[in-house]
Structure formats: C-alpha cells, structure tokens
C-alpha cells in the first residue's frame, strides 16, 4: 500500500509541472501587456520599461518560468500586480469561502443524487424514472452560469426567498450551493441508478428477497451497500472538482472566493495571481484524486497490483 501511495504521489509531480507550463505559455501568447493593463495606455515608454524591469518581465521567458517554479517550491507564488499583496496570502484568505461553498454543494449533490438514483432504479421504466432521467440529463447539459442566473431570477428576484448576490451571512450561501450541487447531483443520480440496477439483479439480492426480507432492507442493506464503491469514487472526485470548479457560480453570485479571484486575475492579466490560483487548484484536485485512489485501493486490493 505504501509503495502504491508513493507511486501515486510521484505521478503528481509531472502533472503539476505540466499545468504550470501550459498556464505560463497561455498567459504569454494571448494578446495584451500586463504592464500596460496596470499603468494605462497613456504611460510613457520609460515608465513602462522601468516597471517591467521591476516585475522581472524583461527576463527571457524560460528564466521567468524557472523563477516561478523556484518560488512555488518555497511556497512563494509571487505578488499580485493589481492588489499588491502576496498571492499565497490572497489564496489562503479566499479559499475558506470556496471550501464552504463546495462542501455545502457536495451535501446537496450527495443527498439529492443518491435519493433520485435509488428511486429511479427501484421504479425502473415508470413515469417517475423517465422524468428523473430527463431531469438529470438536463442538469448535466445546462451551463452552470445559465442555471445560476435562472435561479437568481426566480428564487431571488421574483420569490425573494434567497439573497441574489454577495456573501454576508450563511443564508447567502444557500442558493449558490443548491445551484452548484444540483448540477453535480445529476451525475451521481445517473451512476447510482445504473449501479443499483446492476446490483439488484444479482443472485444474492434475489436470495435475500426469497428469504422473505422486506424490500427496504433488501435495497438499503444489501443492494446499496454493494453499489456504493463506484459511487463513492465519483463523489470523491466531484468534491475535488467542486473545490476548483465553482468559478462561474462564485462570479455570478459575487461570492468573494477563489473562483472570483481567478476570474479577476484573468480579466486584469495579473500573471502571478493567475499562475498561483491555477497551481493551487491543480494541487487541490490532484490531492482529491489521490484520496479517492487510495480509498479505492483500500476497498479493492487488485487496484494496487495493477
């Protein structure tokens, strides 16, 4: 097991280096100059050159990239061009808000997804099954920002059940968590339905029914427990995705989290902030996948051998 975990951790290194390299290349090939963006187009060339030198942007690209990697290894992700604050401190300040949103959304996704998936499998080919499957397909296909704006319009503007934007109390987190969680619940519901349908046709489930056990005990004690391994895997990966994938939701609802910080960095061409948020997101995602892989290897030892 220790060898498997060590191998998985070592595999994260090239992935993270690849993420930083692709991010760095993309930042430098898109049109626009971060110094001009910061100082304004009417700034004289001497001032632009001086600021560029102070920021280290006059060095060759490979030197800039190696400087960033060296700083990242020491936990120093640079200083934001616009906010004039260390990027590491900005990320640590905004990440708790994103984590609260992601965990709240995960609760919504797990409860809703498992419930819909189980009901749909038990009532296969019924009207309820068809309606829930169409609903989950719509949930997967609909863009999250579109769902967020519809939710703001209906539940915030017309019904006035929830605040439309901002984060001033836990109540402000409810509607964004429902929007984000509902989208991810669709994937959990479809996987739960498929896995449950496969399990409830197994011989041991038929044996449990033949012994006279109640349908509820058969479903929840025998079928669901054995169907949970792939479901737990996808839930673990989706929680990691929620931590890094709430960018649009945070932006639409004006929540000051990591996603809003990253979007602002992209709009303002704030190179250190962009690199820092992307690298931090990649690290969180890699560790989330690592936890899922370790859990899966613990549950199924054949994974370690492969």
Coordinates of C-alpha atoms in Angstrom, one line a residue:
X1 CA 0.0 0.0 0.0
X2 CA 2.8 2.4 0.9
X3 CA 4.5 1.7 -2.4
X4 CA 1.2 2.4 -4.3
X5 CA 0.7 5.7 -2.4
X6 CA 4.3 6.8 -3.1
X7 CA 4.0 6.0 -6.8
X8 CA 0.8 8.0 -7.0
X9 CA 2.3 11.0 -5.3
X10 CA 5.3 10.9 -7.6
X11 CA 2.9 10.8 -10.6
X12 CA 1.5 14.1 -9.4
X13 CA 4.8 16.0 -10.0
X14 CA 4.8 15.9 -13.8
X15 CA 1.1 16.7 -13.8
X16 CA 1.6 19.8 -11.7
X17 CA 4.7 20.9 -13.8
X18 CA 2.6 20.4 -16.9
X19 CA -0.2 22.6 -15.5
X20 CA 2.2 25.4 -14.6
X21 CA 3.9 25.2 -18.0
X22 CA 0.7 25.3 -20.0
X23 CA -0.6 28.1 -17.9
X24 CA 2.6 30.1 -18.4
X25 CA 2.6 29.6 -22.1
X26 CA -1.1 30.6 -22.5
X27 CA -0.5 33.7 -20.5
X28 CA 2.3 34.8 -22.7
X29 CA 0.7 34.0 -26.1
X30 CA -2.6 35.8 -25.6
X31 CA -2.7 39.4 -26.8
X32 CA -2.1 42.2 -24.2
X33 CA 0.5 43.5 -21.9
X34 CA 0.1 43.3 -18.1
X35 CA 2.2 46.4 -17.5
X36 CA 0.1 48.5 -19.9
X37 CA -3.0 47.0 -18.3
X38 CA -1.7 48.0 -14.9
X39 CA -0.5 51.5 -15.8
X40 CA -2.8 52.5 -18.6
X41 CA -2.2 53.1 -22.3
X42 CA -1.0 56.7 -21.9
X43 CA 2.0 55.8 -19.8
X44 CA 5.3 56.9 -21.3
X45 CA 7.7 54.1 -22.5
X46 CA 10.4 54.8 -19.9
X47 CA 8.0 54.2 -17.0
X48 CA 6.7 51.0 -18.7
X49 CA 10.2 49.7 -19.2
X50 CA 11.1 50.5 -15.5
X51 CA 8.0 48.7 -14.2
X52 CA 8.6 45.8 -16.5
X53 CA 12.2 45.5 -15.1
X54 CA 10.9 45.7 -11.5
X55 CA 8.5 42.9 -12.1
X56 CA 11.1 40.8 -13.8
X57 CA 9.2 40.7 -17.1
X58 CA 12.2 41.9 -19.1
X59 CA 13.9 38.5 -18.5
X60 CA 13.7 35.7 -21.0
X61 CA 10.6 33.6 -20.7
X62 CA 12.4 30.4 -19.6
X63 CA 14.0 32.4 -16.8
X64 CA 10.6 33.8 -15.7
X65 CA 9.2 30.3 -15.6
X66 CA 12.1 28.9 -13.6
X67 CA 11.8 31.8 -11.1
X68 CA 8.1 31.0 -10.7
X69 CA 8.8 27.3 -10.1
X70 CA 11.6 28.0 -7.6
X71 CA 9.3 30.4 -5.7
X72 CA 6.4 27.9 -5.8
X73 CA 8.7 25.2 -4.3
X74 CA 9.3 27.6 -1.4
X75 CA 5.6 28.4 -1.0
X76 CA 6.1 31.9 -2.6
X77 CA 3.7 32.4 -5.5
X78 CA 4.8 36.0 -6.1
X79 CA 3.0 39.3 -5.6
X80 CA -0.2 40.3 -7.3
X81 CA 0.4 43.1 -9.8
X82 CA -3.0 44.8 -9.1
X83 CA -3.7 44.0 -5.4
X84 CA 0.0 44.5 -4.4
X85 CA -0.3 41.6 -1.9
X86 CA 1.4 38.1 -1.8
X87 CA -0.6 35.6 -3.9
X88 CA -0.3 32.9 -1.3
X89 CA -1.9 35.1 1.3
X90 CA -4.7 36.1 -1.1
X91 CA -5.4 32.4 -1.9
X92 CA -5.4 31.4 1.8
X93 CA -7.8 34.3 2.5
X94 CA -10.4 33.4 -0.2
X95 CA -10.1 29.6 -0.2
X96 CA -12.2 29.0 3.1
X97 CA -15.2 30.7 1.4
X98 CA -14.8 28.4 -1.7
X99 CA -14.4 25.4 0.6
X100 CA -17.7 26.3 2.4
X101 CA -19.5 26.6 -0.9
X102 CA -18.0 23.4 -2.3
X103 CA -18.8 21.4 0.8
X104 CA -22.4 22.8 1.0
X105 CA -22.8 21.9 -2.7
X106 CA -21.4 18.4 -2.0
X107 CA -24.1 17.8 0.6
X108 CA -26.8 18.9 -1.8
X109 CA -25.3 16.7 -4.6
X110 CA -24.9 13.6 -2.5
X111 CA -28.3 13.7 -0.8
X112 CA -30.2 14.6 -4.0
X113 CA -28.2 12.4 -6.3
X114 CA -28.4 9.3 -4.2
X115 CA -32.1 9.7 -3.5
X116 CA -33.0 10.3 -7.1
X117 CA -30.8 7.4 -8.3
X118 CA -32.2 4.9 -5.9
X119 CA -35.8 5.8 -6.5
X120 CA -35.2 5.8 -10.3
X121 CA -33.6 2.3 -10.1
X122 CA -36.3 0.9 -7.9
X123 CA -39.1 2.3 -10.1
X124 CA -37.4 1.5 -13.4
X125 CA -39.4 2.4 -16.6
X126 CA -42.0 4.1 -14.5
X127 CA -43.1 7.7 -15.2
X128 CA -41.1 8.9 -12.3
X129 CA -38.0 7.1 -13.7
X130 CA -38.4 8.8 -17.1
X131 CA -39.0 12.2 -15.5
X132 CA -35.9 12.0 -13.2
X133 CA -33.7 10.8 -16.1
X134 CA -34.8 13.6 -18.3
X135 CA -34.2 16.0 -15.4
X136 CA -30.7 14.6 -14.7
X137 CA -29.8 14.8 -18.4
X138 CA -31.0 18.5 -18.4
X139 CA -28.9 19.1 -15.3
X140 CA -25.8 17.7 -16.8
X141 CA -26.3 19.6 -20.1
X142 CA -27.3 23.0 -18.8
X143 CA -24.4 25.5 -18.3
X144 CA -24.0 26.3 -14.6
X145 CA -24.0 30.1 -15.2
X146 CA -27.3 29.8 -17.0
X147 CA -28.8 27.8 -14.2
X148 CA -27.4 30.3 -11.7
X149 CA -29.0 33.3 -13.5
X150 CA -32.4 31.5 -13.8
X151 CA -32.2 30.7 -10.0
X152 CA -31.4 34.3 -9.2
X153 CA -34.3 35.5 -11.3
X154 CA -36.9 33.0 -9.9
X155 CA -35.9 32.4 -6.3
X156 CA -34.1 35.7 -5.6
X157 CA -35.9 38.4 -7.7
X158 CA -39.5 37.2 -8.0
X159 CA -40.0 34.9 -4.9
X160 CA -37.4 36.7 -2.8
X161 CA -36.5 33.5 -0.9
X162 CA -32.8 34.0 -1.1
X163 CA -30.3 36.9 -1.5
X164 CA -29.2 37.4 -5.1
X165 CA -25.6 38.1 -4.6
X166 CA -22.8 38.7 -2.1
X167 CA -21.7 36.8 1.0
X168 CA -22.7 38.5 4.2
X169 CA -24.2 35.6 6.1
X170 CA -24.6 31.8 5.8
X171 CA -28.0 32.4 4.2
X172 CA -26.2 33.9 1.2
X173 CA -24.6 30.6 0.6
X174 CA -27.8 28.5 0.3
X175 CA -28.8 29.4 -3.3
X176 CA -25.3 29.1 -4.8
X177 CA -24.8 25.7 -3.1
X178 CA -28.2 24.5 -4.4
X179 CA -27.3 25.6 -8.0
X180 CA -23.8 24.1 -7.9
X181 CA -24.9 20.9 -6.0
X182 CA -27.9 20.2 -8.3
X183 CA -25.6 20.1 -11.3
X184 CA -23.3 17.6 -9.7
X185 CA -26.2 15.6 -8.3
X186 CA -27.3 14.7 -11.8
X187 CA -24.1 12.7 -12.5
X188 CA -24.4 10.9 -9.1
X189 CA -28.0 10.1 -9.8
X190 CA -27.3 8.5 -13.2
X191 CA -24.4 6.5 -11.8
X192 CA -26.4 5.4 -8.8
X193 CA -29.3 4.3 -11.0
X194 CA -27.0 2.3 -13.3
X195 CA -25.1 0.6 -10.5
X196 CA -28.2 -0.2 -8.5
X197 CA -29.9 -1.8 -11.5
X198 CA -26.8 -4.0 -11.9
X199 CA -26.7 -5.0 -8.3
X200 CA -30.4 -5.6 -7.7
X201 CA -30.3 -8.3 -10.5
X202 CA -27.5 -10.3 -8.7
X203 CA -28.3 -13.7 -7.2
X204 CA -27.7 -12.6 -3.6
X205 CA -30.3 -9.9 -3.9
X206 CA -32.8 -12.4 -5.2
X207 CA -31.8 -14.8 -2.4
X208 CA -32.5 -12.0 0.2
X209 CA -35.9 -11.5 -1.3
X210 CA -36.6 -15.2 -1.3
X211 CA -35.7 -15.4 2.4
X212 CA -38.7 -13.0 3.0
X213 CA -36.7 -9.8 3.9
X214 CA -38.6 -6.6 3.4
X215 CA -37.9 -4.6 0.2
X216 CA -36.5 -1.7 2.2
X217 CA -33.9 -3.9 3.9
X218 CA -33.0 -5.6 0.6
X219 CA -32.5 -2.2 -1.1
X220 CA -30.6 -0.3 1.6
X221 CA -28.8 -3.1 3.4
X222 CA -27.9 -5.4 0.6
X223 CA -28.0 -3.6 -2.8
X224 CA -27.0 -0.1 -1.9
X225 CA -24.0 -1.1 0.2
X226 CA -22.5 -3.2 -2.6
X227 CA -23.3 -0.5 -5.2
X228 CA -21.5 2.2 -3.2
X229 CA -17.9 1.6 -4.3
X230 CA -18.1 3.3 -7.7
X231 CA -20.5 5.9 -6.3
X232 CA -18.0 6.8 -3.5
X233 CA -15.3 7.1 -6.1
X234 CA -17.2 9.6 -8.3
X235 CA -18.4 11.5 -5.2
X236 CA -14.8 11.9 -4.1
X237 CA -13.7 13.2 -7.5
X238 CA -16.6 15.5 -7.7
X239 CA -15.9 17.1 -4.3
X240 CA -12.4 17.9 -5.6
X241 CA -14.0 19.3 -8.8
X242 CA -16.4 21.4 -6.7
X243 CA -13.5 22.9 -4.8
X244 CA -11.9 24.1 -8.1
X245 CA -14.9 24.3 -10.4
X246 CA -17.1 26.9 -8.6
X247 CA -15.6 29.7 -10.7
X248 CA -18.8 30.5 -12.6
X249 CA -21.1 30.2 -9.6
X250 CA -18.9 32.5 -7.5
X251 CA -18.7 35.0 -10.3
X252 CA -22.5 35.1 -10.9
X253 CA -23.4 35.3 -7.2
X254 CA -20.5 37.8 -6.5
X255 CA -19.1 35.5 -3.8
X256 CA -15.5 36.5 -2.8
X257 CA -13.9 33.1 -3.2
X258 CA -11.0 31.6 -5.1
X259 CA -13.1 31.4 -8.3
X260 CA -13.8 35.1 -8.2
X261 CA -10.2 35.8 -7.5
X262 CA -9.1 33.8 -10.5
X263 CA -11.6 35.4 -12.8
X264 CA -10.5 38.9 -11.7
X265 CA -6.8 37.8 -12.3
X266 CA -7.7 36.7 -15.9
X267 CA -9.6 39.9 -16.6
X268 CA -6.7 42.1 -15.3
X269 CA -3.9 40.0 -16.7
X270 CA -2.4 39.6 -13.3
X271 CA 0.2 36.9 -14.1
X272 CA 1.3 35.9 -10.6
X273 CA -2.3 35.7 -9.4
X274 CA -3.4 33.6 -12.4
X275 CA -0.5 31.2 -12.1
X276 CA -1.0 30.9 -8.3
X277 CA -4.7 30.2 -8.4
X278 CA -4.3 27.7 -11.3
X279 CA -1.5 25.9 -9.5
X280 CA -3.4 25.9 -6.2
X281 CA -6.5 24.5 -7.9
X282 CA -4.4 21.8 -9.6
X283 CA -2.8 20.8 -6.3
X284 CA -6.2 20.5 -4.6
X285 CA -7.6 18.5 -7.5
X286 CA -4.6 16.1 -7.5
X287 CA -4.8 15.5 -3.8
X288 CA -8.5 14.9 -4.1
X289 CA -8.0 12.3 -6.8
X290 CA -5.2 10.8 -4.6
X291 CA -7.5 10.4 -1.7
X292 CA -10.1 8.7 -4.0
X293 CA -7.4 6.4 -5.5
X294 CA -6.2 5.4 -2.0
X295 CA -9.8 4.7 -0.8
X296 CA -10.4 2.6 -3.9
X297 CA -7.2 0.7 -3.5
X298 CA -8.1 0.0 0.1
X299 CA -11.5 -1.3 -0.9
X300 CA -10.3 -3.3 -3.8
X301 CA -6.6 -4.6 -3.4
X302 CA -6.4 -5.6 -7.0
X303 CA -6.0 -1.9 -7.9
X304 CA -2.7 -1.8 -6.0
X305 CA -1.3 -4.7 -8.0
X306 CA -2.2 -3.1 -11.3

